[in-house]
Amino acid sequence: MRVIRQRSFGPRAIMPWAMVALFVAAISLSGCDDTLIDPFDNEERYFTVYGFLDLLETEHTLRVVPISRFAESIESTEGGSAAIDAEVFTTDLVSGVKTKWQHSYELLDDGTWGHVFKARFLVSPNRSYRLEVVRSDGKMSVAETTVPNIATATLFERGPVVFEQDSTVAYQDLTIPEIASPWDVNLIYLWSSGPINRRIFVPYGRPGNRTDDGGWQMRINLSDDQEDVKENVQWSIDQGMIPNADAYNVNAMGVQIRMLDANWDPPNGIFDPEILAQPGAMSNVQNGYGFFGSVGLYIEEWNIAELSRDLGHPF
């Protein structure tokens, strides 16, 4: 029995795979095998960086690759490769608080080693953060990000609920103004039975497409989602939390969206690896390559108690 839970949004979970392609392409052209800056014409680019700040996390991670004419592919910790001529700082541009990130030398998924910097701090929505990756001679690569935030509680434009095929298939179209490039979408359903009120999260990924006015539109598959609700109800019965499957209803639903910052917006809202893998195609790093962004959160819920029976629930 699968129990639907809210998913963890750590650094690995939210990293868009096409942005990884961009990162890999950048370091393939601008990496290094050692920690010394190779004296070649690098057009004043010093580091490739990739990482982001997550509103739901307290520990943040950044990978840093010094730029030289050799691609970085470190296969062991021997030979002094674990050292790097770089310090990393972020500054909250509202409070002025400056945080130094701690360096570690970590084994990566591909079996090579990389320079990883980590820092622990709370991220605030609608605040801007400045990243500085500084070499010992004062040369630095710089990037800024503003954590996305939408203050209104009623953003979505909901179409009518449509029942088709003898009312066995139900869907609803949703338009999302102001969010041009949502990343991770979860549908939320709230069911209740006596004193129990439980939210379940149904993962949708990144469905839909961009609207002409810069928003996003998607379709909610209401009838399909109810199978997840019923599975969660059955799990609750099996655990002895409610007496039987005839004693519950669905009274609310909503949508949870992970929002990418404005710099993290691909052409036409599409993460196309053929486009994004081109060095510099999507980078906000001054005097460097790569990307430093941030991820925010938006949730909106509404009452659907009148639809509970139509969607196949007892009352």
CSV table of N, CA and C in Angstrom, one decimal, residues 199-305:
chain,number,residue,atom,x,y,z
A,199,ARG,N,-4.1,15.8,4.9
A,199,ARG,CA,-3.7,16.2,3.6
A,199,ARG,C,-2.8,15.2,2.9
A,200,ILE,N,-3.1,14.9,1.7
A,200,ILE,CA,-2.2,14.1,0.9
A,200,ILE,C,-1.7,14.9,-0.3
A,201,PHE,N,-0.5,14.5,-0.7
A,201,PHE,CA,0.1,15.3,-1.8
A,201,PHE,C,0.3,14.3,-3.0
A,202,VAL,N,-0.2,14.7,-4.1
A,202,VAL,CA,-0.1,13.9,-5.3
A,202,VAL,C,0.9,14.6,-6.3
A,203,PRO,N,2.0,13.9,-6.5
A,203,PRO,CA,3.0,14.6,-7.4
A,203,PRO,C,2.6,14.7,-8.8
A,204,TYR,N,2.8,15.8,-9.4
A,204,TYR,CA,2.4,16.1,-10.8
A,204,TYR,C,3.7,16.4,-11.7
A,205,GLY,N,4.8,16.7,-11.1
A,205,GLY,CA,6.0,17.0,-11.8
A,205,GLY,C,5.9,18.5,-12.3
A,206,ARG,N,6.0,18.7,-13.6
A,206,ARG,CA,5.9,20.0,-14.2
A,206,ARG,C,5.0,20.0,-15.5
A,207,PRO,N,3.7,19.8,-15.3
A,207,PRO,CA,2.8,19.7,-16.4
A,207,PRO,C,2.4,21.0,-17.0
A,208,GLY,N,1.9,21.1,-18.2
A,208,GLY,CA,1.3,22.3,-18.8
A,208,GLY,C,2.3,23.0,-19.7
A,209,ASN,N,2.0,24.3,-19.9
A,209,ASN,CA,2.8,25.1,-20.8
A,209,ASN,C,2.5,26.6,-20.5
A,210,ARG,N,3.4,27.4,-21.0
A,210,ARG,CA,3.3,28.9,-20.8
A,210,ARG,C,2.2,29.5,-21.6
A,211,THR,N,1.6,30.5,-21.0
A,211,THR,CA,0.5,31.2,-21.6
A,211,THR,C,1.1,32.4,-22.4
A,212,ASP,N,0.4,33.0,-23.2
A,212,ASP,CA,0.9,34.2,-24.0
A,212,ASP,C,1.2,35.4,-23.1
A,213,ASP,N,0.5,35.5,-22.0
A,213,ASP,CA,0.8,36.7,-21.1
A,213,ASP,C,1.8,36.4,-20.1
A,214,GLY,N,2.5,35.3,-20.2
A,214,GLY,CA,3.6,35.0,-19.2
A,214,GLY,C,3.3,34.2,-18.0
A,215,GLY,N,2.1,33.6,-18.0
A,215,GLY,CA,1.7,32.8,-16.9
A,215,GLY,C,1.9,31.3,-17.2
A,216,TRP,N,1.2,30.4,-16.6
A,216,TRP,CA,1.3,29.0,-16.8
A,216,TRP,C,-0.1,28.4,-16.8
A,217,GLN,N,-0.4,27.4,-17.6
A,217,GLN,CA,-1.6,26.7,-17.6
A,217,GLN,C,-1.4,25.2,-17.5
A,218,MET,N,-2.3,24.5,-16.8
A,218,MET,CA,-2.2,23.0,-16.6
A,218,MET,C,-3.5,22.5,-16.4
A,219,ARG,N,-3.6,21.1,-16.5
A,219,ARG,CA,-4.9,20.4,-16.3
A,219,ARG,C,-4.8,19.6,-15.0
A,220,ILE,N,-5.8,19.7,-14.1
A,220,ILE,CA,-5.8,18.8,-13.0
A,220,ILE,C,-6.7,17.6,-13.3
A,221,ASN,N,-6.1,16.4,-13.1
A,221,ASN,CA,-6.8,15.2,-13.4
A,221,ASN,C,-7.5,14.7,-12.1
A,222,LEU,N,-8.7,15.3,-11.9
A,222,LEU,CA,-9.4,15.0,-10.6
A,222,LEU,C,-9.7,13.6,-10.4
A,223,SER,N,-10.3,12.9,-11.4
A,223,SER,CA,-10.7,11.5,-11.2
A,223,SER,C,-9.5,10.6,-11.0
A,224,ASP,N,-8.4,10.8,-11.7
A,224,ASP,CA,-7.2,10.0,-11.5
A,224,ASP,C,-6.7,10.2,-10.0
A,225,ASP,N,-6.7,11.4,-9.6
A,225,ASP,CA,-6.1,11.7,-8.3
A,225,ASP,C,-6.9,11.0,-7.1
A,226,GLN,N,-8.2,10.7,-7.3
A,226,GLN,CA,-8.9,10.2,-6.2
A,226,GLN,C,-8.5,8.8,-5.9
A,227,GLU,N,-7.8,8.1,-6.8
A,227,GLU,CA,-7.2,6.8,-6.4
A,227,GLU,C,-6.2,6.9,-5.3
A,228,ASP,N,-5.4,8.0,-5.4
A,228,ASP,CA,-4.4,8.3,-4.3
A,228,ASP,C,-5.1,8.6,-3.0
A,229,VAL,N,-6.2,9.3,-3.1
A,229,VAL,CA,-7.0,9.6,-1.9
A,229,VAL,C,-7.5,8.3,-1.2
A,230,LYS,N,-8.1,7.5,-2.1
A,230,LYS,CA,-8.7,6.2,-1.6
A,230,LYS,C,-7.6,5.3,-1.0
A,231,GLU,N,-6.4,5.3,-1.6
A,231,GLU,CA,-5.3,4.5,-1.1
A,231,GLU,C,-4.9,4.9,0.3
A,232,ASN,N,-4.9,6.3,0.5
A,232,ASN,CA,-4.6,6.8,1.8
A,232,ASN,C,-5.6,6.5,2.8
A,233,VAL,N,-6.9,6.6,2.4
A,233,VAL,CA,-8.0,6.2,3.3
A,233,VAL,C,-7.9,4.8,3.8
A,234,GLN,N,-7.6,3.9,2.8
A,234,GLN,CA,-7.5,2.5,3.1
A,234,GLN,C,-6.3,2.2,4.1
A,235,TRP,N,-5.2,2.9,3.8
A,235,TRP,CA,-4.1,2.8,4.8
A,235,TRP,C,-4.5,3.2,6.2
A,236,SER,N,-5.3,4.3,6.3
A,236,SER,CA,-5.8,4.7,7.6
A,236,SER,C,-6.7,3.7,8.2
A,237,ILE,N,-7.5,3.0,7.4
A,237,ILE,CA,-8.3,1.9,8.0
A,237,ILE,C,-7.5,0.8,8.5
A,238,ASP,N,-6.5,0.4,7.6
A,238,ASP,CA,-5.6,-0.7,8.0
A,238,ASP,C,-4.8,-0.4,9.3
A,239,GLN,N,-4.5,0.9,9.6
A,239,GLN,CA,-3.8,1.3,10.8
A,239,GLN,C,-4.8,1.5,12.0
A,240,GLY,N,-6.1,1.3,11.7
A,240,GLY,CA,-7.0,1.4,12.8
A,240,GLY,C,-7.4,2.8,13.2
A,241,MET,N,-7.1,3.8,12.3
A,241,MET,CA,-7.4,5.2,12.6
A,241,MET,C,-8.8,5.6,12.3
A,242,ILE,N,-9.5,4.9,11.3
A,242,ILE,CA,-10.9,5.2,11.1
A,242,ILE,C,-11.6,3.8,11.0
A,243,PRO,N,-12.9,3.7,11.2
A,243,PRO,CA,-13.5,2.4,11.3
A,243,PRO,C,-13.7,1.8,9.9
A,244,ASN,N,-14.1,2.5,8.9
A,244,ASN,CA,-14.3,1.9,7.6
A,244,ASN,C,-14.3,2.9,6.5
A,245,ALA,N,-14.4,2.5,5.2
A,245,ALA,CA,-14.2,3.4,4.1
A,245,ALA,C,-15.5,4.1,3.8
A,246,ASP,N,-16.6,3.9,4.5
A,246,ASP,CA,-17.8,4.7,4.3
A,246,ASP,C,-17.9,5.9,5.2
A,247,ALA,N,-16.8,6.2,5.9
A,247,ALA,CA,-16.9,7.3,6.9
A,247,ALA,C,-16.0,8.4,6.7
A,248,TYR,N,-15.9,8.9,5.4
A,248,TYR,CA,-15.0,10.0,5.1
A,248,TYR,C,-15.6,10.8,4.0
A,249,ASN,N,-15.0,12.0,3.8
A,249,ASN,CA,-15.3,12.8,2.6
A,249,ASN,C,-14.1,13.6,2.3
A,250,VAL,N,-14.1,14.1,1.0
A,250,VAL,CA,-13.0,15.1,0.6
A,250,VAL,C,-13.6,16.4,0.6
A,251,ASN,N,-13.1,17.3,1.4
A,251,ASN,CA,-13.7,18.7,1.5
A,251,ASN,C,-12.9,19.8,1.0
A,252,ALA,N,-11.6,19.6,0.6
A,252,ALA,CA,-10.8,20.7,0.1
A,252,ALA,C,-9.7,20.1,-0.8
A,253,MET,N,-9.2,21.0,-1.7
A,253,MET,CA,-8.1,20.6,-2.5
A,253,MET,C,-7.2,21.9,-2.8
A,254,GLY,N,-6.1,21.7,-3.3
A,254,GLY,CA,-5.2,22.8,-3.6
A,254,GLY,C,-4.0,22.4,-4.5
A,255,VAL,N,-3.2,23.4,-4.7
A,255,VAL,CA,-2.0,23.1,-5.6
A,255,VAL,C,-0.8,23.8,-4.8
A,256,GLN,N,0.3,23.0,-4.7
A,256,GLN,CA,1.6,23.5,-4.2
A,256,GLN,C,2.6,23.5,-5.3
A,257,ILE,N,3.2,24.7,-5.4
A,257,ILE,CA,4.1,24.9,-6.5
A,257,ILE,C,5.5,25.4,-6.0
A,258,ARG,N,6.6,24.7,-6.4
A,258,ARG,CA,7.9,25.3,-6.2
A,258,ARG,C,8.2,26.3,-7.3
A,259,MET,N,8.5,27.5,-6.9
A,259,MET,CA,8.7,28.6,-7.9
A,259,MET,C,10.2,28.8,-8.1
A,260,LEU,N,10.7,28.9,-9.3
A,260,LEU,CA,12.1,29.3,-9.6
A,260,LEU,C,12.2,30.8,-9.7
A,261,ASP,N,13.4,31.3,-9.3
A,261,ASP,CA,13.6,32.7,-9.4
A,261,ASP,C,13.6,33.2,-10.9
A,262,ALA,N,13.4,34.5,-11.1
A,262,ALA,CA,13.3,35.1,-12.4
A,262,ALA,C,14.4,34.7,-13.3
A,263,ASN,N,15.6,34.6,-12.8
A,263,ASN,CA,16.8,34.3,-13.6
A,263,ASN,C,16.8,32.9,-14.1
A,264,TRP,N,16.0,32.0,-13.5
A,264,TRP,CA,16.0,30.6,-13.8
A,264,TRP,C,14.9,30.3,-14.8
A,265,ASP,N,14.6,31.2,-15.6
A,265,ASP,CA,13.5,31.0,-16.6
A,265,ASP,C,14.0,30.6,-18.0
A,266,PRO,N,13.8,29.4,-18.4
A,266,PRO,CA,14.4,29.0,-19.7
A,266,PRO,C,13.6,29.6,-20.9
A,267,PRO,N,14.1,29.6,-22.1
A,267,PRO,CA,13.4,30.2,-23.2
A,267,PRO,C,12.1,29.5,-23.4
A,268,ASN,N,11.0,30.3,-23.5
A,268,ASN,CA,9.6,29.8,-23.6
A,268,ASN,C,9.2,28.9,-22.5
A,269,GLY,N,9.9,28.9,-21.4
A,269,GLY,CA,9.5,28.1,-20.3
A,269,GLY,C,9.9,26.6,-20.4
A,270,ILE,N,10.7,26.3,-21.4
A,270,ILE,CA,11.0,24.9,-21.7
A,270,ILE,C,12.5,24.6,-21.4
A,271,PHE,N,12.7,23.6,-20.6
A,271,PHE,CA,14.1,23.2,-20.2
A,271,PHE,C,14.6,22.2,-21.3
A,272,ASP,N,15.0,22.8,-22.4
A,272,ASP,CA,15.5,22.0,-23.6
A,272,ASP,C,17.0,21.8,-23.4
A,273,PRO,N,17.5,20.6,-23.2
A,273,PRO,CA,19.0,20.4,-23.0
A,273,PRO,C,19.8,20.8,-24.2
A,274,GLU,N,19.2,20.7,-25.4
A,274,GLU,CA,20.0,21.1,-26.6
A,274,GLU,C,20.3,22.6,-26.6
A,275,ILE,N,19.4,23.4,-26.0
A,275,ILE,CA,19.6,24.8,-25.9
A,275,ILE,C,20.4,25.2,-24.6
A,276,LEU,N,20.0,24.6,-23.5
A,276,LEU,CA,20.6,25.0,-22.3
A,276,LEU,C,22.1,24.5,-22.1
A,277,ALA,N,22.4,23.4,-22.8
A,277,ALA,CA,23.8,22.9,-22.7
A,277,ALA,C,24.8,23.7,-23.3
A,278,GLN,N,24.4,24.8,-24.1
A,278,GLN,CA,25.4,25.7,-24.7
A,278,GLN,C,26.0,26.6,-23.6
A,279,PRO,N,27.3,26.7,-23.5
A,279,PRO,CA,27.9,27.5,-22.4
A,279,PRO,C,27.4,29.0,-22.5
A,280,GLY,N,27.0,29.5,-21.4
A,280,GLY,CA,26.5,30.9,-21.4
A,280,GLY,C,25.1,31.0,-21.9
A,281,ALA,N,24.4,29.9,-22.3
A,281,ALA,CA,23.0,30.1,-22.7
A,281,ALA,C,22.1,30.5,-21.6
A,282,MET,N,22.4,30.1,-20.4
A,282,MET,CA,21.6,30.5,-19.3
A,282,MET,C,22.5,30.5,-18.0
A,283,SER,N,23.1,31.7,-17.8
A,283,SER,CA,24.0,31.8,-16.7
A,283,SER,C,23.8,33.2,-16.1
A,284,ASN,N,23.8,33.3,-14.8
A,284,ASN,CA,23.7,34.7,-14.1
A,284,ASN,C,25.0,35.0,-13.4
A,285,VAL,N,26.1,34.3,-13.7
A,285,VAL,CA,27.3,34.4,-13.0
A,285,VAL,C,28.2,35.5,-13.7
A,286,GLN,N,28.6,36.5,-13.0
A,286,GLN,CA,29.5,37.5,-13.5
A,286,GLN,C,30.9,37.0,-13.3
A,287,ASN,N,31.8,37.2,-14.3
A,287,ASN,CA,33.2,36.7,-14.3
A,287,ASN,C,33.2,35.2,-14.0
A,288,GLY,N,32.3,34.4,-14.6
A,288,GLY,CA,32.3,33.0,-14.4
A,288,GLY,C,31.3,32.3,-15.3
A,289,TYR,N,31.1,31.1,-15.0
A,289,TYR,CA,30.0,30.3,-15.7
A,289,TYR,C,29.1,29.7,-14.6
A,290,GLY,N,28.0,29.0,-15.1
A,290,GLY,CA,27.2,28.3,-14.2
A,290,GLY,C,26.0,29.1,-13.8
A,291,PHE,N,25.4,28.7,-12.7
A,291,PHE,CA,24.1,29.4,-12.3
A,291,PHE,C,24.0,29.3,-10.8
A,292,PHE,N,23.5,30.4,-10.2
A,292,PHE,CA,23.2,30.4,-8.8
A,292,PHE,C,21.8,31.0,-8.6
A,293,GLY,N,20.8,30.2,-8.2
A,293,GLY,CA,19.4,30.6,-8.1
A,293,GLY,C,18.8,30.4,-6.8
A,294,SER,N,17.5,30.5,-6.8
A,294,SER,CA,16.7,30.2,-5.5
A,294,SER,C,15.3,29.6,-5.9
A,295,VAL,N,14.8,28.9,-4.9
A,295,VAL,CA,13.5,28.2,-5.1
A,295,VAL,C,12.5,28.7,-4.0
A,296,GLY,N,11.4,29.1,-4.4
A,296,GLY,CA,10.3,29.6,-3.4
A,296,GLY,C,9.2,28.6,-3.4
A,297,LEU,N,8.1,29.0,-2.7
A,297,LEU,CA,7.0,28.1,-2.5
A,297,LEU,C,5.7,28.9,-2.6
A,298,TYR,N,4.7,28.3,-3.3
A,298,TYR,CA,3.3,29.0,-3.3
A,298,TYR,C,2.3,27.8,-3.1
A,299,ILE,N,1.3,28.0,-2.2
A,299,ILE,CA,0.3,27.1,-2.0
A,299,ILE,C,-1.1,27.8,-2.0
A,300,GLU,N,-2.0,27.3,-2.7
A,300,GLU,CA,-3.4,27.8,-2.6
A,300,GLU,C,-4.4,26.6,-2.5
A,301,GLU,N,-5.4,26.8,-1.6
A,301,GLU,CA,-6.3,25.7,-1.4
A,301,GLU,C,-7.8,26.3,-1.5
A,302,TRP,N,-8.7,25.4,-1.8
A,302,TRP,CA,-10.1,25.8,-1.9
A,302,TRP,C,-11.1,24.7,-1.5
A,303,ASN,N,-12.3,25.0,-1.2
A,303,ASN,CA,-13.3,24.0,-0.7
A,303,ASN,C,-13.9,23.3,-1.9
A,304,ILE,N,-14.0,22.0,-1.8
A,304,ILE,CA,-14.7,21.2,-2.9
A,304,ILE,C,-15.6,20.2,-2.2
A,305,ALA,N,-16.1,20.5,-1.0
A,305,ALA,CA,-17.0,19.5,-0.3
A,305,ALA,C,-18.2,19.1,-1.2
